[in-house]
PDB file of C-alpha atoms and ligand atoms in Angstrom:
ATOM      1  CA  UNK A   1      21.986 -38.278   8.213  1.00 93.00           C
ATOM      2  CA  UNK A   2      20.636 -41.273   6.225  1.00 90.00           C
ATOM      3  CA  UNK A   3      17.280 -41.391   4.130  1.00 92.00           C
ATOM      4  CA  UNK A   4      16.222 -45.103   2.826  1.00 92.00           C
ATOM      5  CA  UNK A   5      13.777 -43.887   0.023  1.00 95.00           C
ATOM      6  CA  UNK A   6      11.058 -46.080  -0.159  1.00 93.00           C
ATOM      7  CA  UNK A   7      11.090 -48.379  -2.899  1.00 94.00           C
ATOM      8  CA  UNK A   8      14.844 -49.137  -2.368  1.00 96.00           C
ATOM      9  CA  UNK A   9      14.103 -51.944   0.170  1.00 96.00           C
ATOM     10  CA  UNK A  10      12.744 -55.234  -1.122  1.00 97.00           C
ATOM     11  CA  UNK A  11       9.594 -56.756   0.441  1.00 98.00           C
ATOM     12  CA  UNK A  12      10.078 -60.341   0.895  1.00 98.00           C
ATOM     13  CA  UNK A  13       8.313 -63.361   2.160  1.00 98.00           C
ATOM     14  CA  UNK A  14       8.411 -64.931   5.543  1.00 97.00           C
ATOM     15  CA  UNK A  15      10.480 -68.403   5.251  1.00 97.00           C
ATOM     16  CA  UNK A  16       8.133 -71.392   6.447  1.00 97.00           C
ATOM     17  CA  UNK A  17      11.183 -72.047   9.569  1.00 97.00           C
ATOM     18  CA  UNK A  18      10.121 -68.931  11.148  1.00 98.00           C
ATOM     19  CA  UNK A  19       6.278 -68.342   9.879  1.00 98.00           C
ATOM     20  CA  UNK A  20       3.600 -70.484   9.648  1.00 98.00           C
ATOM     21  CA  UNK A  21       0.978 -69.475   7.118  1.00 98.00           C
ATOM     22  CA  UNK A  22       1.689 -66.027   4.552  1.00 98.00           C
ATOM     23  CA  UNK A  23       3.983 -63.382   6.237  1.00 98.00           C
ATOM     24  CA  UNK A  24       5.308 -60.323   4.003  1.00 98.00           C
ATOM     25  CA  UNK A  25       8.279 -58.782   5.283  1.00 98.00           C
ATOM     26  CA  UNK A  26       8.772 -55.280   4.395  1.00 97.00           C
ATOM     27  CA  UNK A  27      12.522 -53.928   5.763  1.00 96.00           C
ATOM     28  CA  UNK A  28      12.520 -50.198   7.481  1.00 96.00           C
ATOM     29  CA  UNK A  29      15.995 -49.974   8.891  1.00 93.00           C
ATOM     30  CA  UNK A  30      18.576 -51.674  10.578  1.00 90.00           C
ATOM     31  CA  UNK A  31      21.059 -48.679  12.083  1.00 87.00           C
ATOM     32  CA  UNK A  32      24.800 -48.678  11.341  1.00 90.00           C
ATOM     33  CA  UNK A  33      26.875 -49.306  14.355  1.00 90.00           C
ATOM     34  CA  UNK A  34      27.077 -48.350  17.169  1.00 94.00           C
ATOM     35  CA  UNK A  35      23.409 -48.514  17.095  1.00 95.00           C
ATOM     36  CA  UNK A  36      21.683 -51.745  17.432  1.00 96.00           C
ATOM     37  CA  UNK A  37      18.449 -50.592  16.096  1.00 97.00           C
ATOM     38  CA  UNK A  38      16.566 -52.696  13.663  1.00 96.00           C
ATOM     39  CA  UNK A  39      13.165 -51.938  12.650  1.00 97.00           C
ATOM     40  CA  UNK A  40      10.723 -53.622  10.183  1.00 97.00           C
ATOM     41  CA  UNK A  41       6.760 -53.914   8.752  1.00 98.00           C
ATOM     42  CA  UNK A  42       5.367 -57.549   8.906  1.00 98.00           C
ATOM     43  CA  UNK A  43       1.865 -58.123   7.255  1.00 98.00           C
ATOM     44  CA  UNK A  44       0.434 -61.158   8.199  1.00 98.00           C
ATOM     45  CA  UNK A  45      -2.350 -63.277   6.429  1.00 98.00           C
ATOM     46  CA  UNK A  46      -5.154 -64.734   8.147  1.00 98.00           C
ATOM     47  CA  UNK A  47      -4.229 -67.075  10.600  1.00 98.00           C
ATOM     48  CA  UNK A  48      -0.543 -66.611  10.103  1.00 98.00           C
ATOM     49  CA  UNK A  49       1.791 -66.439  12.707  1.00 98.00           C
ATOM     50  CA  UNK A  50       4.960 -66.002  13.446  1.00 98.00           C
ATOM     51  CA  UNK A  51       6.981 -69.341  15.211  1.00 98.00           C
ATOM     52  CA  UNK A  52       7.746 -69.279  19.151  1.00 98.00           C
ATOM     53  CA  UNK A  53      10.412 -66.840  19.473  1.00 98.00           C
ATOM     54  CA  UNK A  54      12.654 -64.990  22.057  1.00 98.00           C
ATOM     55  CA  UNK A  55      14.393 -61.657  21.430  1.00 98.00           C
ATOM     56  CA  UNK A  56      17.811 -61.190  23.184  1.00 98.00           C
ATOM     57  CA  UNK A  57      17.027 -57.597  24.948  1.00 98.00           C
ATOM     58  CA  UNK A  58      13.191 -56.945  24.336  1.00 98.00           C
ATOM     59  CA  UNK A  59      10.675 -55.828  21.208  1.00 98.00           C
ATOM     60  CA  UNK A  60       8.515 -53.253  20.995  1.00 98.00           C
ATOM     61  CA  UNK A  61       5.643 -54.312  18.240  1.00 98.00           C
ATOM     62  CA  UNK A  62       3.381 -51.100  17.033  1.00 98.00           C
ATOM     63  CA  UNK A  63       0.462 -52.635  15.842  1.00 98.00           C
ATOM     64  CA  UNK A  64      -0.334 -50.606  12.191  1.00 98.00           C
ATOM     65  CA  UNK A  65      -3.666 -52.361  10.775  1.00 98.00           C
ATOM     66  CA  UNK A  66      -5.918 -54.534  11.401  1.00 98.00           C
ATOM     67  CA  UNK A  67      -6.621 -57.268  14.366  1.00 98.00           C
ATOM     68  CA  UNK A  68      -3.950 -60.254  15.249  1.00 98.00           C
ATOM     69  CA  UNK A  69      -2.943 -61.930  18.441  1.00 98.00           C
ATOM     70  CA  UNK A  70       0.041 -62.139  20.608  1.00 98.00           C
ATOM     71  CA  UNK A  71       0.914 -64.938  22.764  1.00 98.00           C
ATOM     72  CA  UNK A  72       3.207 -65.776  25.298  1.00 98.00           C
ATOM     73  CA  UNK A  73       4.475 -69.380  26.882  1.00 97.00           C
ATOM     74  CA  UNK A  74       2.240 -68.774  30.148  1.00 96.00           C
ATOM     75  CA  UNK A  75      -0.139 -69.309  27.763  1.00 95.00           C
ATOM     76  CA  UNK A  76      -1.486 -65.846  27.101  1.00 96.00           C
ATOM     77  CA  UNK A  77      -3.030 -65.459  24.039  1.00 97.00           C
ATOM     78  CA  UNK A  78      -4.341 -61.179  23.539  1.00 98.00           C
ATOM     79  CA  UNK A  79      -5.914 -59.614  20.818  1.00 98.00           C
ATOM     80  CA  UNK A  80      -4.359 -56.772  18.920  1.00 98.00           C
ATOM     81  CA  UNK A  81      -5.500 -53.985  17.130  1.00 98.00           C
ATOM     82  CA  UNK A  82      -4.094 -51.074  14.977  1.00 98.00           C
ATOM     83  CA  UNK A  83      -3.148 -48.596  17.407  1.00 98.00           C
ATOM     84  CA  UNK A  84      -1.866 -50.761  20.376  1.00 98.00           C
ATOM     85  CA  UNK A  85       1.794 -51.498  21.009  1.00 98.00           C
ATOM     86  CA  UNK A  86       3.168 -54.663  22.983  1.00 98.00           C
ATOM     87  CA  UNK A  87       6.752 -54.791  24.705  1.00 98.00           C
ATOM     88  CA  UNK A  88       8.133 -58.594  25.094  1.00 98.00           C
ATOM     89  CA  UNK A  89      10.667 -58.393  27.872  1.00 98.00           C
ATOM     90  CA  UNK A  90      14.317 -59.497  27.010  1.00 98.00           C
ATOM     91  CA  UNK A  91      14.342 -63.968  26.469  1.00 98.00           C
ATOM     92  CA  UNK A  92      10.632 -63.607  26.724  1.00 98.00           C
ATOM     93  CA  UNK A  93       8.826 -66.754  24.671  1.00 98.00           C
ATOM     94  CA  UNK A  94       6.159 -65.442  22.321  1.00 98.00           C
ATOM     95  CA  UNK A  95       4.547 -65.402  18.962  1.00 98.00           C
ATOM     96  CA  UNK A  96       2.888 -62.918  17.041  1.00 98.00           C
ATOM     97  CA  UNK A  97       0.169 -62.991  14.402  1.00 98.00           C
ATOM     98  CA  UNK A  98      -2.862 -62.251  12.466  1.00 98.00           C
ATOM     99  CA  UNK A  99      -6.410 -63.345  13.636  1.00 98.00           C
ATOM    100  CA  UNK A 100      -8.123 -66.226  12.325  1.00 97.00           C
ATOM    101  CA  UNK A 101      -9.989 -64.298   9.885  1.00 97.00           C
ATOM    102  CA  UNK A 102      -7.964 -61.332   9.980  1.00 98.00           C
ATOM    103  CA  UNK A 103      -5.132 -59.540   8.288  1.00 98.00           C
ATOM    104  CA  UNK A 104      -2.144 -57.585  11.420  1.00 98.00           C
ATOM    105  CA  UNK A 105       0.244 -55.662  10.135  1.00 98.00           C
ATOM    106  CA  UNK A 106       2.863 -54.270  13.001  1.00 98.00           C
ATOM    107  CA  UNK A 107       6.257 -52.555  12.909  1.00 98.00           C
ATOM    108  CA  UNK A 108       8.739 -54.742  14.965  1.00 98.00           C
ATOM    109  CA  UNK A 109      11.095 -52.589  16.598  1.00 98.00           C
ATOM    110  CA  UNK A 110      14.916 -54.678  18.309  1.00 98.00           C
ATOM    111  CA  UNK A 111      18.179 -54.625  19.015  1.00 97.00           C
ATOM    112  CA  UNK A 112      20.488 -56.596  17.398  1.00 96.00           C
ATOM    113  CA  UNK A 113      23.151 -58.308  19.982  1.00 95.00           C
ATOM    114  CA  UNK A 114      26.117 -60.408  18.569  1.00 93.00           C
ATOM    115  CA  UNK A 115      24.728 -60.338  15.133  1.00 91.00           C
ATOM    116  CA  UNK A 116      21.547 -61.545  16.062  1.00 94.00           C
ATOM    117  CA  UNK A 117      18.020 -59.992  16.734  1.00 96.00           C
ATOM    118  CA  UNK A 118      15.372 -62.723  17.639  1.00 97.00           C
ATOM    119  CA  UNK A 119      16.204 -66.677  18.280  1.00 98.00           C
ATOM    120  CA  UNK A 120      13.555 -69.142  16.799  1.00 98.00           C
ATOM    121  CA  UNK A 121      12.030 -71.721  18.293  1.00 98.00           C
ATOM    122  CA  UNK A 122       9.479 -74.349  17.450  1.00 98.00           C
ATOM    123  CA  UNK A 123       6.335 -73.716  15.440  1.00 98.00           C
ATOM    124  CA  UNK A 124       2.712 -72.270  17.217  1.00 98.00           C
ATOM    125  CA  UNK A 125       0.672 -75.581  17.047  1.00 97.00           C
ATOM    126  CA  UNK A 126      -3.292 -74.802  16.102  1.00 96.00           C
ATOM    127  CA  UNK A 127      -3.997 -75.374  20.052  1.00 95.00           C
ATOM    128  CA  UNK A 128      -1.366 -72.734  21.042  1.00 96.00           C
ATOM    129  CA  UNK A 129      -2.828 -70.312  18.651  1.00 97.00           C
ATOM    130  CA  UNK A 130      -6.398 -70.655  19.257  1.00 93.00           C
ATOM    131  CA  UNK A 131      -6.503 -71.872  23.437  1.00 82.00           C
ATOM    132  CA  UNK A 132      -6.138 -69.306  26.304  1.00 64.00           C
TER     133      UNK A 132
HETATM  134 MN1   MN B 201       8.871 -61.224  18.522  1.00 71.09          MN
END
């Protein structure tokens, strides 16, 4: 059994290659082998997103506060609120973020495969994060 008391994990901020806008990163847990768990809180800023992404086997997001968005290369673009989860499906393009005037916070939930979780892309352009 392993507790991570909190206050032993350092928040940091979301570097400008993989977020565009203010993105706090707060670490949960990333499992010892031979898990491939790796879980963490990202609060989002107004209008911040993350970059187009893909995730090698899936993500399960848990939306905790407030209302982002969630898009996908189709050109999907849904709003999120506390409460609601998303799954992306594994190599599934997508971005996830706040709302234009409104703070998300979510859990991210992935596995990590060959030492990587999540492969990023190229940044949301305004059109991409504002046109269904
Ligand atoms: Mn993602």
């Amino acid at each position: 059994m392993l507790i991570k008391r909190n206050g032993s994990q350092a928040s940091s901020i979301g570097p400008v290659e993989n977020f565009s806008g203010h993105a706090r990163r707060d670490p949960i847990h990333t499992a010892p082998e031979p898990s491939r768990l790796a879980a963490g809180q990202v609060t989002f800023d107004p209008a911040a997103r993350t970059v187009w992404h893909t995730h090698p086997v899936g993500q399960l997001l848990i939306i905790t506060s407030g209302c982002g968005r969630v898009g996908t290369w189709d050109g999907d673009i849904q709003e999120v609120k506390a409460g609601d989860t998303v799954w992306f499906e594994a190599g599934e393009k997508h971005w996830h973020g706040a709302g234009p005037d409104t703070a998300m916070s979510h859990i991210a939930v992935t596995e990590v495969v060959d030492g990587s979780a999540v492969d990023w892309l190229e940044p949301v352009s305004d059109d991409q994060y504002t046109t269904n």
